[in-house]
């Protein structure tokens, strides 16, 4: 780094190292240096977005994930994280949109499916006319057929059956 201050690989390695040891400020500093040299460095964008989530900077994380998805629209991990962030920040419509977009690229991705079903279930509970209980149940049974050990899915199915 001292000999080559703009060495992208060195800054990225340091960022990952600091990130791994929860040294968030140092990690963020090195990810930002990577992006200053290479604004399209997809791993740095994704990792910095995840770091911002851990640091509580949800808006910064959302901006980075949106930036990554412009470069890499089929990145289902980014869609999943974006959906979770929107849900955490109370933007349910955007959460649904992000999860549905991600599922277009990987329709059987476990986490996105369960998150989408959980949100749909909450919306249905708040307003039963907003969507079909059968649609939610069918989607949940599909996911549980693929992932029978998914505890959140099993719990949601129990709640649906009681409703």
XYZ file of N, CA, C and O in Angstrom:
652
model
N 0.838 -1.194 0.000
C 0.000 0.000 0.000
C 0.883 1.258 0.000
O 0.552 2.216 -0.656
N 1.968 1.217 0.749
C 2.837 2.396 0.796
C 3.499 2.644 -0.555
O 3.653 3.793 -0.965
N 3.885 1.578 -1.231
C 4.529 1.719 -2.545
C 3.515 1.987 -3.647
O 3.805 2.692 -4.604
N 2.324 1.378 -3.501
C 1.265 1.524 -4.512
C -0.041 1.897 -3.814
O -0.895 1.044 -3.567
N -0.236 3.173 -3.493
C -1.429 3.573 -2.733
C -2.752 3.316 -3.450
O -3.789 3.256 -2.805
N -2.725 3.129 -4.751
C -3.957 2.859 -5.508
C -4.083 1.400 -5.907
O -4.802 1.078 -6.847
N -3.414 0.525 -5.195
C -3.467 -0.904 -5.490
C -4.820 -1.463 -5.038
O -5.063 -1.673 -3.846
N -5.691 -1.668 -5.995
C -7.060 -2.103 -5.716
C -7.072 -3.439 -4.973
O -7.803 -3.602 -3.984
N -6.289 -4.385 -5.434
C -6.280 -5.708 -4.799
C -5.831 -5.632 -3.345
O -6.400 -6.296 -2.474
N -4.826 -4.831 -3.066
C -4.337 -4.698 -1.691
C -5.393 -4.065 -0.794
O -5.638 -4.539 0.323
N -6.033 -3.018 -1.281
C -7.089 -2.373 -0.487
C -8.267 -3.324 -0.271
O -8.837 -3.366 0.822
N -8.596 -4.082 -1.307
C -9.709 -5.021 -1.157
C -9.372 -6.093 -0.119
O -10.194 -6.407 0.743
N -8.179 -6.632 -0.180
C -7.766 -7.653 0.800
C -7.780 -7.090 2.216
O -8.242 -7.761 3.153
N -7.300 -5.884 2.379
C -7.324 -5.256 3.706
C -8.761 -5.016 4.176
O -9.082 -5.234 5.347
N -9.608 -4.586 3.256
C -11.012 -4.359 3.617
C -11.657 -5.654 4.102
O -12.342 -5.671 5.135
N -11.435 -6.729 3.383
C -12.003 -8.027 3.772
C -11.440 -8.461 5.126
O -12.181 -8.942 5.989
N -10.156 -8.264 5.319
C -9.532 -8.617 6.602
C -10.178 -7.836 7.741
O -10.597 -8.408 8.748
N -10.249 -6.524 7.609
C -10.843 -5.696 8.659
C -12.319 -6.028 8.874
O -12.801 -6.058 10.004
N -13.019 -6.285 7.783
C -14.434 -6.657 7.860
C -14.602 -7.939 8.671
O -15.471 -8.039 9.539
N -13.762 -8.910 8.400
C -13.836 -10.201 9.077
C -13.644 -10.064 10.590
O -14.197 -10.825 11.368
N -12.859 -9.084 11.004
C -12.577 -8.881 12.420
C -13.387 -7.728 13.016
O -13.014 -7.163 14.049
N -14.492 -7.399 12.356
C -15.432 -6.382 12.843
C -14.784 -5.027 13.085
O -15.194 -4.281 13.973
N -13.806 -4.706 12.297
C -13.170 -3.390 12.346
C -13.796 -2.568 11.222
O -13.208 -2.365 10.154
N -15.049 -2.152 11.473
C -15.901 -1.619 10.427
C -15.367 -0.340 9.779
O -15.418 -0.196 8.565
N -14.897 0.591 10.584
C -14.416 1.850 9.999
C -13.225 1.623 9.075
O -13.166 2.198 7.986
N -12.302 0.773 9.516
C -11.131 0.480 8.688
C -11.543 -0.242 7.406
O -11.046 0.054 6.318
N -12.459 -1.197 7.550
C -12.937 -1.928 6.369
C -13.609 -0.966 5.391
O -13.320 -0.994 4.186
N -14.496 -0.120 5.897
C -15.203 0.829 5.028
C -14.206 1.737 4.308
O -14.344 1.993 3.104
N -13.201 2.190 5.031
C -12.183 3.059 4.445
C -11.507 2.382 3.251
O -11.332 2.988 2.186
N -11.156 1.118 3.403
C -10.472 0.421 2.310
C -11.426 0.074 1.166
O -11.028 0.143 -0.007
N -12.676 -0.279 1.473
C -13.643 -0.507 0.388
C -13.837 0.785 -0.412
O -13.918 0.764 -1.646
N -13.907 1.906 0.283
C -14.069 3.187 -0.411
C -12.857 3.513 -1.280
O -13.004 4.076 -2.365
N -11.672 3.139 -0.821
C -10.470 3.347 -1.644
C -10.512 2.466 -2.890
O -10.106 2.899 -3.971
N -11.005 1.240 -2.737
C -11.162 0.369 -3.904
C -12.096 1.027 -4.907
O -11.792 1.119 -6.105
N -13.231 1.526 -4.406
C -14.230 2.108 -5.304
C -13.775 3.439 -5.902
O -14.216 3.801 -6.991
N -12.894 4.141 -5.205
C -12.332 5.376 -5.774
C -11.466 5.050 -6.988
O -11.448 5.806 -7.964
N -10.780 3.921 -6.929
C -9.919 3.504 -8.045
C -10.686 2.741 -9.112
O -10.363 2.831 -10.299
N -11.671 1.971 -8.668
C -12.447 1.127 -9.589
C -13.915 1.169 -9.176
O -14.391 0.331 -8.413
N -14.667 2.172 -9.666
C -16.064 2.355 -9.249
C -16.990 1.192 -9.618
O -18.106 1.115 -9.111
N -16.521 0.285 -10.475
C -17.361 -0.840 -10.897
C -16.957 -2.149 -10.210
O -17.414 -3.221 -10.625
N -16.154 -2.079 -9.180
C -15.679 -3.274 -8.468
C -16.869 -3.874 -7.712
O -17.248 -3.429 -6.626
N -17.459 -4.895 -8.306
C -18.721 -5.450 -7.802
C -18.606 -6.042 -6.406
O -19.499 -5.860 -5.578
N -17.518 -6.737 -6.128
C -17.363 -7.325 -4.794
C -17.225 -6.238 -3.727
O -17.760 -6.370 -2.627
N -16.525 -5.166 -4.054
C -16.380 -4.066 -3.092
C -17.727 -3.383 -2.854
O -18.061 -3.041 -1.712
N -18.504 -3.200 -3.912
C -19.835 -2.588 -3.771
C -20.701 -3.459 -2.868
O -21.327 -2.972 -1.917
N -20.740 -4.758 -3.153
C -21.574 -5.677 -2.370
C -21.110 -5.737 -0.917
O -21.911 -5.616 0.013
N -19.811 -5.913 -0.720
C -19.296 -6.038 0.645
C -19.489 -4.753 1.443
O -19.830 -4.800 2.628
N -19.276 -3.607 0.810
C -19.477 -2.340 1.508
C -20.957 -2.159 1.856
O -21.286 -1.676 2.939
N -21.836 -2.573 0.951
C -23.264 -2.526 1.264
C -23.595 -3.364 2.487
O -24.320 -2.926 3.387
N -23.052 -4.565 2.537
C -23.288 -5.429 3.704
C -22.670 -4.837 4.966
O -23.240 -4.941 6.057
N -21.512 -4.218 4.823
C -20.865 -3.571 5.960
C -21.735 -2.417 6.462
O -21.921 -2.256 7.674
N -22.282 -1.642 5.551
C -23.168 -0.548 5.956
C -24.392 -1.077 6.699
O -24.876 -0.434 7.631
N -24.890 -2.241 6.305
C -26.012 -2.850 7.037
C -25.582 -3.099 8.482
O -26.297 -2.744 9.426
N -24.415 -3.700 8.658
C -23.918 -3.984 10.005
C -23.685 -2.705 10.801
O -23.847 -2.697 12.016
N -23.308 -1.637 10.119
C -23.042 -0.364 10.782
C -24.325 0.433 11.025
O -24.289 1.491 11.654
N -25.448 -0.053 10.506
C -26.728 0.637 10.695
C -27.019 1.718 9.676
O -27.988 2.461 9.822
N -26.216 1.820 8.639
C -26.437 2.812 7.592
C -27.285 2.172 6.487
O -26.772 1.792 5.423
N -28.576 2.066 6.758
C -29.463 1.387 5.811
C -29.567 2.119 4.478
O -29.601 1.491 3.430
N -29.619 3.440 4.514
C -29.744 4.186 3.264
C -28.485 4.041 2.410
O -28.573 3.891 1.193
N -27.328 4.071 3.045
C -26.083 3.846 2.305
C -26.040 2.462 1.691
O -25.615 2.290 0.545
N -26.507 1.475 2.454
C -26.541 0.095 1.954
C -27.502 -0.030 0.781
O -27.188 -0.677 -0.229
N -28.660 0.593 0.891
C -29.650 0.538 -0.195
C -29.065 1.135 -1.475
O -29.180 0.546 -2.558
N -28.405 2.276 -1.357
C -27.811 2.921 -2.537
C -26.767 2.020 -3.190
O -26.713 1.902 -4.417
N -25.946 1.386 -2.367
C -24.910 0.506 -2.926
C -25.518 -0.722 -3.590
O -25.078 -1.130 -4.674
N -26.522 -1.323 -2.969
C -27.148 -2.504 -3.576
C -27.856 -2.136 -4.873
O -27.807 -2.892 -5.849
N -28.497 -0.980 -4.904
C -29.119 -0.528 -6.151
C -28.054 -0.316 -7.234
O -28.269 -0.676 -8.390
N -26.943 0.251 -6.838
C -25.822 0.464 -7.775
C -25.319 -0.868 -8.318
O -25.081 -1.010 -9.517
N -25.177 -1.854 -7.431
C -24.712 -3.163 -7.862
C -25.714 -3.812 -8.815
O -25.329 -4.417 -9.817
N -26.994 -3.678 -8.514
C -28.010 -4.315 -9.355
C -28.093 -3.690 -10.743
O -28.514 -4.353 -11.687
N -27.670 -2.439 -10.891
C -27.579 -1.848 -12.230
C -26.473 -2.520 -13.031
O -26.580 -2.686 -14.237
N -25.413 -2.914 -12.322
C -24.288 -3.589 -12.985
C -24.553 -5.080 -13.170
O -24.079 -5.691 -14.120
N -25.279 -5.652 -12.239
C -25.443 -7.104 -12.169
C -26.888 -7.435 -11.773
O -27.158 -7.818 -10.634
N -27.839 -7.270 -12.705
C -29.251 -7.415 -12.338
C -29.655 -8.812 -11.867
O -30.693 -8.957 -11.217
N -28.872 -9.814 -12.146
C -29.237 -11.180 -11.736
C -28.615 -11.573 -10.398
O -28.659 -12.736 -10.009
N -28.090 -10.614 -9.652
C -27.447 -10.911 -8.373
C -28.528 -11.122 -7.308
O -29.028 -10.164 -6.709
N -28.870 -12.382 -7.082
C -29.978 -12.679 -6.158
C -29.626 -12.355 -4.705
O -30.515 -12.024 -3.923
N -28.364 -12.434 -4.337
C -27.989 -12.050 -2.961
C -28.257 -10.565 -2.747
O -28.725 -10.157 -1.689
N -27.974 -9.758 -3.760
C -28.236 -8.321 -3.649
C -29.736 -8.051 -3.581
O -30.188 -7.234 -2.770
N -30.535 -8.740 -4.396
C -31.991 -8.573 -4.342
C -32.527 -8.978 -2.971
O -33.384 -8.295 -2.401
N -32.020 -10.084 -2.452
C -32.467 -10.562 -1.145
C -32.133 -9.551 -0.049
O -32.983 -9.209 0.784
N -30.894 -9.066 -0.043
C -30.493 -8.079 0.961
C -31.285 -6.784 0.823
O -31.690 -6.180 1.822
N -31.515 -6.376 -0.417
C -32.286 -5.156 -0.652
C -33.717 -5.326 -0.136
O -34.262 -4.432 0.516
N -34.322 -6.481 -0.407
C -35.667 -6.744 0.100
C -35.716 -6.686 1.624
O -36.628 -6.095 2.214
N -34.729 -7.284 2.264
C -34.680 -7.264 3.732
C -34.499 -5.843 4.262
O -35.128 -5.457 5.257
N -33.653 -5.066 3.606
C -33.447 -3.676 4.024
C -34.715 -2.850 3.884
O -35.067 -2.075 4.776
N -35.383 -3.009 2.757
C -36.633 -2.267 2.574
C -37.654 -2.675 3.637
O -38.362 -1.825 4.183
N -37.714 -3.961 3.942
C -38.647 -4.406 4.976
C -38.277 -3.785 6.327
O -39.142 -3.279 7.045
N -36.992 -3.820 6.668
C -36.537 -3.246 7.940
C -36.823 -1.760 8.047
O -37.074 -1.251 9.141
N -36.760 -1.056 6.934
C -36.993 0.386 6.954
C -38.466 0.735 6.738
O -38.802 1.912 6.628
N -39.321 -0.279 6.687
C -40.759 -0.044 6.590
C -41.281 0.211 5.197
O -42.445 0.570 5.030
N -40.470 0.014 4.188
C -40.905 0.229 2.809
C -41.331 -1.122 2.217
O -40.610 -1.740 1.438
N -42.516 -1.552 2.618
C -43.000 -2.895 2.297
C -43.203 -3.087 0.795
O -42.866 -4.145 0.257
N -43.734 -2.072 0.114
C -43.938 -2.209 -1.342
C -42.617 -2.446 -2.066
O -42.524 -3.290 -2.962
N -41.586 -1.706 -1.660
C -40.274 -1.880 -2.292
C -39.661 -3.227 -1.900
O -38.965 -3.838 -2.700
N -39.932 -3.676 -0.681
C -39.441 -4.993 -0.250
C -40.055 -6.079 -1.127
O -39.355 -6.969 -1.620
N -41.363 -6.010 -1.324
C -42.042 -6.991 -2.186
C -41.464 -6.960 -3.588
O -41.180 -8.003 -4.183
N -41.274 -5.759 -4.111
C -40.739 -5.615 -5.467
C -39.347 -6.237 -5.572
O -39.064 -6.996 -6.511
N -38.480 -5.925 -4.613
C -37.105 -6.445 -4.657
C -37.098 -7.970 -4.591
O -36.380 -8.632 -5.353
N -37.899 -8.536 -3.705
C -37.930 -9.993 -3.574
C -38.506 -10.650 -4.827
O -37.997 -11.665 -5.298
N -39.552 -10.059 -5.386
C -40.130 -10.605 -6.617
C -39.146 -10.520 -7.778
O -39.047 -11.455 -8.578
N -38.401 -9.424 -7.863
C -37.387 -9.292 -8.912
C -36.308 -10.355 -8.749
O -35.900 -10.994 -9.714
N -35.833 -10.536 -7.528
C -34.803 -11.543 -7.282
C -35.273 -12.942 -7.614
O -34.514 -13.752 -8.169
N -36.532 -13.226 -7.317
C -37.066 -14.568 -7.593
C -37.239 -14.827 -9.088
O -37.300 -15.979 -9.511
N -37.262 -13.781 -9.893
C -37.293 -13.977 -11.346
C -36.005 -14.671 -11.810
O -36.016 -15.426 -12.776
N -34.896 -14.394 -11.121
C -33.607 -14.962 -11.496
C -33.347 -16.306 -10.827
O -32.575 -17.098 -11.335
N -33.979 -16.530 -9.678
C -33.810 -17.800 -8.957
C -35.100 -18.103 -8.208
O -35.228 -17.784 -7.025
N -36.081 -18.709 -8.910
C -37.404 -18.898 -8.321
C -37.455 -19.827 -7.110
O -38.459 -19.864 -6.408
N -36.406 -20.570 -6.865
C -36.437 -21.502 -5.733
C -35.491 -21.063 -4.609
O -35.225 -21.839 -3.693
N -35.031 -19.823 -4.633
C -34.124 -19.349 -3.589
C -34.887 -19.300 -2.267
O -35.919 -18.635 -2.134
N -34.400 -20.024 -1.298
C -35.109 -20.235 -0.035
C -35.393 -18.936 0.731
O -36.546 -18.655 1.079
N -34.373 -18.170 1.000
C -34.544 -16.991 1.859
C -35.502 -15.974 1.242
O -36.377 -15.446 1.924
N -35.351 -15.704 -0.051
C -36.240 -14.736 -0.686
C -37.683 -15.221 -0.677
O -38.602 -14.441 -0.436
N -37.890 -16.511 -0.942
C -39.251 -17.050 -0.925
C -39.877 -16.921 0.456
O -41.023 -16.470 0.582
N -39.153 -17.300 1.481
C -39.708 -17.236 2.835
C -39.955 -15.786 3.245
O -40.993 -15.467 3.841
N -39.030 -14.898 2.909
C -39.236 -13.481 3.232
C -40.464 -12.921 2.521
O -41.260 -12.193 3.117
N -40.615 -13.273 1.252
C -41.774 -12.813 0.487
C -43.066 -13.359 1.098
O -44.032 -12.616 1.286
N -43.074 -14.625 1.437
C -44.272 -15.229 2.030
C -44.589 -14.579 3.380
O -45.753 -14.300 3.682
N -43.568 -14.323 4.190
C -43.786 -13.690 5.492
C -44.428 -12.314 5.324
O -45.383 -11.969 6.020
N -43.937 -11.533 4.362
C -44.504 -10.205 4.127
C -45.937 -10.327 3.616
O -46.838 -9.614 4.079
N -46.158 -11.239 2.667
C -47.517 -11.431 2.150
C -48.460 -11.874 3.267
O -49.611 -11.422 3.331
N -47.979 -12.740 4.149
C -48.801 -13.195 5.276
C -49.167 -12.006 6.178
O -50.324 -11.858 6.582
N -48.183 -11.155 6.481
C -48.456 -9.985 7.334
C -49.472 -9.058 6.665
O -50.380 -8.542 7.329
N -49.332 -8.851 5.364
C -50.284 -8.007 4.639
C -51.671 -8.630 4.636
O -52.679 -7.934 4.814
N -51.716 -9.944 4.449
C -53.000 -10.652 4.442
C -53.667 -10.571 5.822
O -54.873 -10.351 5.926
N -52.873 -10.722 6.888
C -53.426 -10.633 8.241
C -53.996 -9.235 8.500
O -55.037 -9.096 9.132
N -53.311 -8.218 8.011
C -53.769 -6.843 8.209
C -55.003 -6.540 7.363
O -55.864 -5.761 7.777
N -55.096 -7.172 6.200
C -56.224 -6.941 5.296
C -56.455 -8.207 4.478
O -55.851 -8.375 3.416
N -57.344 -9.095 4.957
C -57.571 -10.371 4.255
C -58.015 -10.218 2.800
O -57.870 -11.149 2.015
N -58.512 -9.064 2.431
C -58.938 -8.852 1.042
C -57.767 -8.468 0.135
O -57.938 -8.367 -1.073
N -56.582 -8.255 0.721
C -55.446 -7.785 -0.069
C -54.869 -8.876 -0.966
O -54.276 -8.578 -1.996
N -55.027 -10.131 -0.567
C -54.530 -11.244 -1.375
C -55.180 -12.539 -0.922
O -55.799 -12.596 0.131
N -54.998 -13.564 -1.685
C -55.620 -14.850 -1.425
C -54.807 -15.664 -0.417
O -53.592 -15.855 -0.594
N -55.486 -16.145 0.594
C -54.842 -17.033 1.565
C -54.346 -18.297 0.863
O -53.271 -18.812 1.181
N -55.117 -18.792 -0.097
C -54.715 -19.992 -0.832
C -53.406 -19.774 -1.597
O -52.563 -20.665 -1.663
N -53.245 -18.583 -2.164
C -52.012 -18.276 -2.894
C -50.812 -18.333 -1.957
O -49.771 -18.921 -2.286
N -50.950 -17.757 -0.779
C -49.862 -17.771 0.196
C -49.590 -19.203 0.651
O -48.437 -19.639 0.721
N -50.653 -19.953 0.923
C -50.504 -21.339 1.374
C -49.822 -22.184 0.310
O -48.909 -22.969 0.614
N -50.245 -22.036 -0.932
C -49.645 -22.812 -2.021
C -48.160 -22.494 -2.201
O -47.347 -23.403 -2.378
N -47.826 -21.217 -2.149
C -46.427 -20.827 -2.279
C -45.610 -21.390 -1.114
O -44.503 -21.887 -1.290
N -46.182 -21.340 0.075
C -45.487 -21.848 1.253
C -45.302 -23.364 1.170
O -44.227 -23.890 1.494
N -46.300 -24.080 0.713
C -46.174 -25.536 0.553
C -45.105 -25.881 -0.493
O -44.357 -26.844 -0.324
N -45.042 -25.095 -1.543
C -44.003 -25.272 -2.565
C -42.609 -25.114 -1.950
O -41.717 -25.934 -2.158
N -42.427 -24.053 -1.172
C -41.125 -23.792 -0.550
C -40.786 -24.887 0.453
O -39.652 -25.378 0.503
N -41.774 -25.320 1.243
C -41.504 -26.363 2.233
C -41.244 -27.718 1.571
O -40.547 -28.560 2.146
N -41.778 -27.934 0.379
C -41.461 -29.168 -0.344
C -39.977 -29.171 -0.740
O -39.325 -30.215 -0.726
N -39.448 -27.990 -1.054
C -38.037 -27.868 -1.410
C -37.133 -27.826 -0.179
O -36.019 -28.339 -0.194
N -37.623 -27.178 0.870
C -36.825 -26.961 2.085
C -37.634 -27.374 3.313
O -38.092 -26.529 4.081
N -37.820 -28.678 3.503
C -38.706 -29.156 4.584
C -38.238 -28.793 5.991
O -39.033 -28.824 6.924
N -36.992 -28.432 6.140
C -36.473 -28.088 7.472
C -36.530 -26.587 7.761
O -36.019 -26.144 8.789
N -37.154 -25.806 6.898
C -37.212 -24.366 7.111
C -38.207 -24.062 8.233
O -39.419 -24.149 8.047
N -37.674 -23.709 9.385
C -38.512 -23.503 10.568
C -39.458 -22.321 10.438
O -40.601 -22.390 10.888
N -38.990 -21.242 9.837
C -39.874 -20.090 9.677
C -41.036 -20.446 8.755
O -42.181 -20.080 9.012
N -40.756 -21.192 7.708
C -41.822 -21.634 6.808
C -42.822 -22.538 7.512
O -44.029 -22.402 7.338
N -42.315 -23.466 8.325
C -43.213 -24.362 9.065
C -44.089 -23.575 10.035
O -45.288 -23.864 10.167
N -43.516 -22.595 10.693
C -44.279 -21.760 11.633
C -45.345 -20.943 10.906
O -46.483 -20.822 11.363
N -44.998 -20.389 9.754
C -45.973 -19.633 8.960
C -47.123 -20.526 8.508
O -48.282 -20.112 8.533
N -46.808 -21.753 8.114
C -47.857 -22.674 7.686
C -48.806 -22.981 8.845
O -50.028 -23.011 8.659
N -48.271 -23.183 10.028
C -49.122 -23.418 11.213
C -50.047 -22.232 11.446
O -51.238 -22.412 11.716
N -49.502 -21.029 11.357
C -50.324 -19.833 11.555
C -51.406 -19.713 10.498
O -52.544 -19.347 10.797
N -51.055 -20.027 9.250
C -52.044 -19.967 8.177
C -53.160 -20.976 8.389
O -54.341 -20.677 8.168
N -52.786 -22.175 8.820
C -53.789 -23.220 9.034
C -54.727 -22.874 10.181
O -55.893 -23.268 10.167
N -54.250 -22.119 11.164
C -55.094 -21.697 12.288
C -56.019 -20.543 11.916
O -57.023 -20.313 12.584
N -55.659 -19.803 10.869
C -56.430 -18.610 10.496
C -57.695 -18.975 9.764
O -57.809 -19.880 9.026
